[in-house]
Coordinates of N, CA and C in Angstrom, one line a residue:
X19 N -10.7 8.4 -13.9 CA -10.4 7.5 -12.8 C -9.0 7.7 -12.3
X20 N -8.8 7.8 -11.0 CA -7.5 8.0 -10.4 C -7.0 6.6 -9.9
X21 N -5.7 6.5 -9.9 CA -5.0 5.3 -9.4 C -4.1 5.7 -8.2
X22 N -3.9 4.8 -7.3 CA -3.2 5.1 -6.1 C -2.1 4.1 -5.8
X23 N -1.0 4.5 -5.3 CA 0.0 3.7 -4.7 C -0.2 3.9 -3.2
X24 N -0.3 2.9 -2.4 CA -0.6 3.1 -1.0 C 0.3 2.2 -0.1
X25 N 0.4 2.6 1.1 CA 1.1 1.9 2.1 C 0.2 1.7 3.3
X26 N 0.1 0.5 3.8 CA -0.7 0.2 4.9 C 0.2 -0.4 6.0
X27 N -0.2 -0.3 7.3 CA 0.6 -0.8 8.4 C -0.2 -1.6 9.3
X28 N 0.5 -2.7 9.8 CA -0.1 -3.6 10.7 C 0.7 -3.5 12.1
X29 N 0.0 -3.0 13.1 CA 0.6 -2.9 14.4 C 0.9 -4.3 14.9
X30 N 0.0 -5.2 14.7 CA 0.1 -6.6 15.1 C 1.4 -7.3 14.6
X31 N 1.8 -7.0 13.4 CA 3.0 -7.6 12.8 C 4.2 -6.6 12.8
X32 N 3.9 -5.3 13.0 CA 4.8 -4.2 12.9 C 5.5 -4.3 11.5
X33 N 4.6 -4.3 10.5 CA 5.0 -4.4 9.1 C 4.2 -3.5 8.2
X34 N 4.9 -3.1 7.1 CA 4.2 -2.3 6.1 C 3.9 -3.2 4.9
X35 N 2.9 -2.8 4.2 CA 2.6 -3.4 2.9 C 2.3 -2.3 1.9
X36 N 2.9 -2.5 0.7 CA 2.8 -1.5 -0.4 C 2.0 -2.1 -1.5
X37 N 1.0 -1.4 -2.0 CA 0.2 -1.9 -3.1 C -0.3 -0.7 -4.0
X38 N -1.1 -1.1 -5.0 CA -1.7 0.0 -5.8 C -3.1 -0.4 -6.1
X39 N -4.0 0.5 -6.4 CA -5.4 0.3 -6.6 C -6.1 1.5 -7.2
X40 N -7.3 1.3 -7.7 CA -8.1 2.4 -8.2 C -9.2 2.8 -7.2
X41 N -9.2 2.1 -6.1 CA -10.3 2.3 -5.0 C -9.7 2.0 -3.7
X42 N -9.2 3.1 -3.0 CA -8.5 2.9 -1.7 C -9.3 2.3 -0.6
X43 N -10.5 2.8 -0.4 CA -11.4 2.4 0.7 C -11.8 0.9 0.5
X44 N -12.1 0.5 -0.7 CA -12.5 -0.9 -1.0 C -11.3 -1.8 -0.8
X45 N -10.1 -1.3 -1.2 CA -8.9 -2.2 -1.1 C -8.5 -2.4 0.3
X46 N -8.6 -1.3 1.1 CA -8.3 -1.4 2.6 C -9.3 -2.4 3.2
X47 N -10.6 -2.2 2.9 CA -11.6 -3.1 3.4 C -11.3 -4.6 3.1
X48 N -10.8 -4.8 1.9 CA -10.5 -6.2 1.5 C -9.3 -6.7 2.3
X49 N -8.3 -5.9 2.5 CA -7.1 -6.3 3.3 C -7.6 -6.7 4.7
X50 N -8.5 -5.9 5.3 CA -9.0 -6.1 6.6 C -10.0 -7.3 6.7
X51 N -10.5 -7.8 5.6 CA -11.3 -8.9 5.6 C -10.6 -10.2 5.4
X52 N -9.2 -10.1 5.2 CA -8.4 -11.3 5.0 C -8.3 -11.8 3.6
X53 N -8.7 -11.0 2.6 CA -8.7 -11.4 1.2 C -7.3 -11.5 0.6
X54 N -6.3 -10.9 1.2 CA -4.9 -10.9 0.6 C -4.1 -11.9 1.3
X55 N -3.4 -12.8 0.5 CA -2.6 -13.8 1.1 C -1.5 -13.3 2.0
X56 N -0.9 -12.2 1.6 CA 0.2 -11.6 2.4 C -0.2 -10.8 3.5
X57 N -1.5 -10.3 3.5 CA -1.9 -9.4 4.6 C -2.9 -10.0 5.5
X58 N -3.3 -11.2 5.3 CA -4.3 -11.9 6.1 C -3.9 -12.0 7.6
X59 N -2.7 -12.2 7.9 CA -2.2 -12.4 9.3 C -2.0 -11.1 10.0
X60 N -2.1 -10.0 9.3 CA -1.8 -8.7 10.0 C -3.0 -7.8 10.3
X61 N -4.2 -8.4 10.2 CA -5.4 -7.6 10.5 C -5.4 -7.1 11.9
X62 N -5.7 -5.9 12.2 CA -6.2 -4.8 11.3 C -5.0 -4.1 10.6
X63 N -5.3 -3.6 9.4 CA -4.4 -2.8 8.7 C -4.9 -1.4 8.7
X64 N -3.9 -0.4 8.7 CA -4.3 1.0 8.7 C -3.6 1.7 7.5
X65 N -4.4 2.5 6.8 CA -3.8 3.2 5.7 C -2.9 4.3 6.3
X66 N -1.6 4.4 5.9 CA -0.7 5.4 6.5 C -0.2 6.3 5.4
X67 N -0.3 6.0 4.1 CA 0.3 6.8 3.1 C -0.3 6.4 1.7
X68 N -0.5 7.4 0.9 CA -0.9 7.2 -0.5 C -0.5 8.3 -1.4
X69 N -0.3 8.0 -2.7 CA 0.0 8.9 -3.8 C -1.0 8.7 -4.9
X70 N -1.4 9.7 -5.6 CA -2.4 9.7 -6.7 C -1.7 9.7 -8.0
X71 N -2.2 8.9 -9.0 CA -1.7 8.9 -10.3 C -2.8 8.8 -11.3
X72 N -2.5 9.3 -12.5 CA -3.5 9.3 -13.6 C -3.7 7.9 -14.2
X73 N -2.7 7.1 -14.2 CA -2.8 5.8 -14.9 C -2.3 4.7 -14.0
X74 N -2.8 3.5 -14.3 CA -2.5 2.3 -13.6 C -1.0 2.0 -13.7
X75 N -0.4 2.3 -14.9 CA 1.0 2.1 -15.1 C 1.9 2.9 -14.2
X76 N 1.5 4.2 -14.0 CA 2.3 5.1 -13.1 C 2.2 4.6 -11.7
X77 N 1.0 4.1 -11.3 CA 0.9 3.7 -9.9 C 1.7 2.4 -9.7
X78 N 1.6 1.5 -10.6 CA 2.4 0.2 -10.5 C 3.9 0.5 -10.5
X79 N 4.3 1.4 -11.4 CA 5.7 1.8 -11.4 C 6.2 2.3 -10.1
X80 N 5.4 3.1 -9.5 CA 5.8 3.7 -8.2 C 5.8 2.6 -7.1
X81 N 4.8 1.7 -7.1 CA 4.8 0.6 -6.2 C 6.1 -0.2 -6.3
X82 N 6.5 -0.5 -7.5 CA 7.7 -1.3 -7.7 C 8.9 -0.5 -7.2
X83 N 8.9 0.8 -7.4 CA 10.0 1.7 -7.0 C 10.2 1.6 -5.5
X84 N 9.1 1.8 -4.8 CA 9.1 1.8 -3.3 C 9.6 0.4 -2.8
X85 N 9.0 -0.7 -3.4 CA 9.4 -2.0 -3.0 C 10.9 -2.3 -3.3
X86 N 11.4 -1.8 -4.4 CA 12.8 -2.0 -4.7 C 13.8 -1.5 -3.8
X87 N 13.4 -0.5 -3.0 CA 14.3 0.2 -2.0 C 14.6 -0.8 -0.9
X88 N 13.6 -1.7 -0.6 CA 13.8 -2.7 0.5 C 14.2 -2.1 1.8
X89 N 13.6 -0.9 2.1 CA 14.0 -0.1 3.2 C 12.9 0.4 4.0
X90 N 12.8 -0.1 5.3 CA 11.8 0.4 6.2 C 12.0 1.9 6.4
X91 N 13.2 2.3 6.5 CA 13.5 3.7 6.8 C 13.0 4.6 5.6
X92 N 13.2 4.1 4.4 CA 12.6 4.9 3.2 C 11.1 5.0 3.3
X93 N 10.5 3.9 3.7 CA 9.0 3.9 3.8 C 8.6 4.9 4.9
X94 N 9.2 4.8 6.1 CA 8.9 5.7 7.2 C 9.1 7.2 6.9
X95 N 10.2 7.4 6.1 CA 10.4 8.8 5.7 C 9.4 9.3 4.7
X96 N 8.9 8.5 3.9 CA 7.8 8.8 3.0 C 6.5 9.2 3.8
X97 N 6.2 8.4 4.8 CA 5.0 8.6 5.6 C 5.1 9.9 6.4
X98 N 6.3 10.2 6.8 CA 6.5 11.4 7.6 C 6.6 12.7 6.8
X99 N 6.8 12.6 5.5 CA 6.9 13.8 4.6 C 5.6 14.4 4.3

């Protein structure tokens, strides 16, 4: 099983959301169905970036690392790379 750290974008809110999952398509579908408290108001969300990891711990660590930067510029540079 692969784990993913992902970034989704809402044009409506002009915001990014960072998360991790073991099923990207299912998780994006859930975000777009309004299941997430933080993402409900931003529908539709678009997957703009992801990284693959072997373990849940690695994916979670990377999610926290990206969030700790608190930088839109950092996120946008990741997406462009």
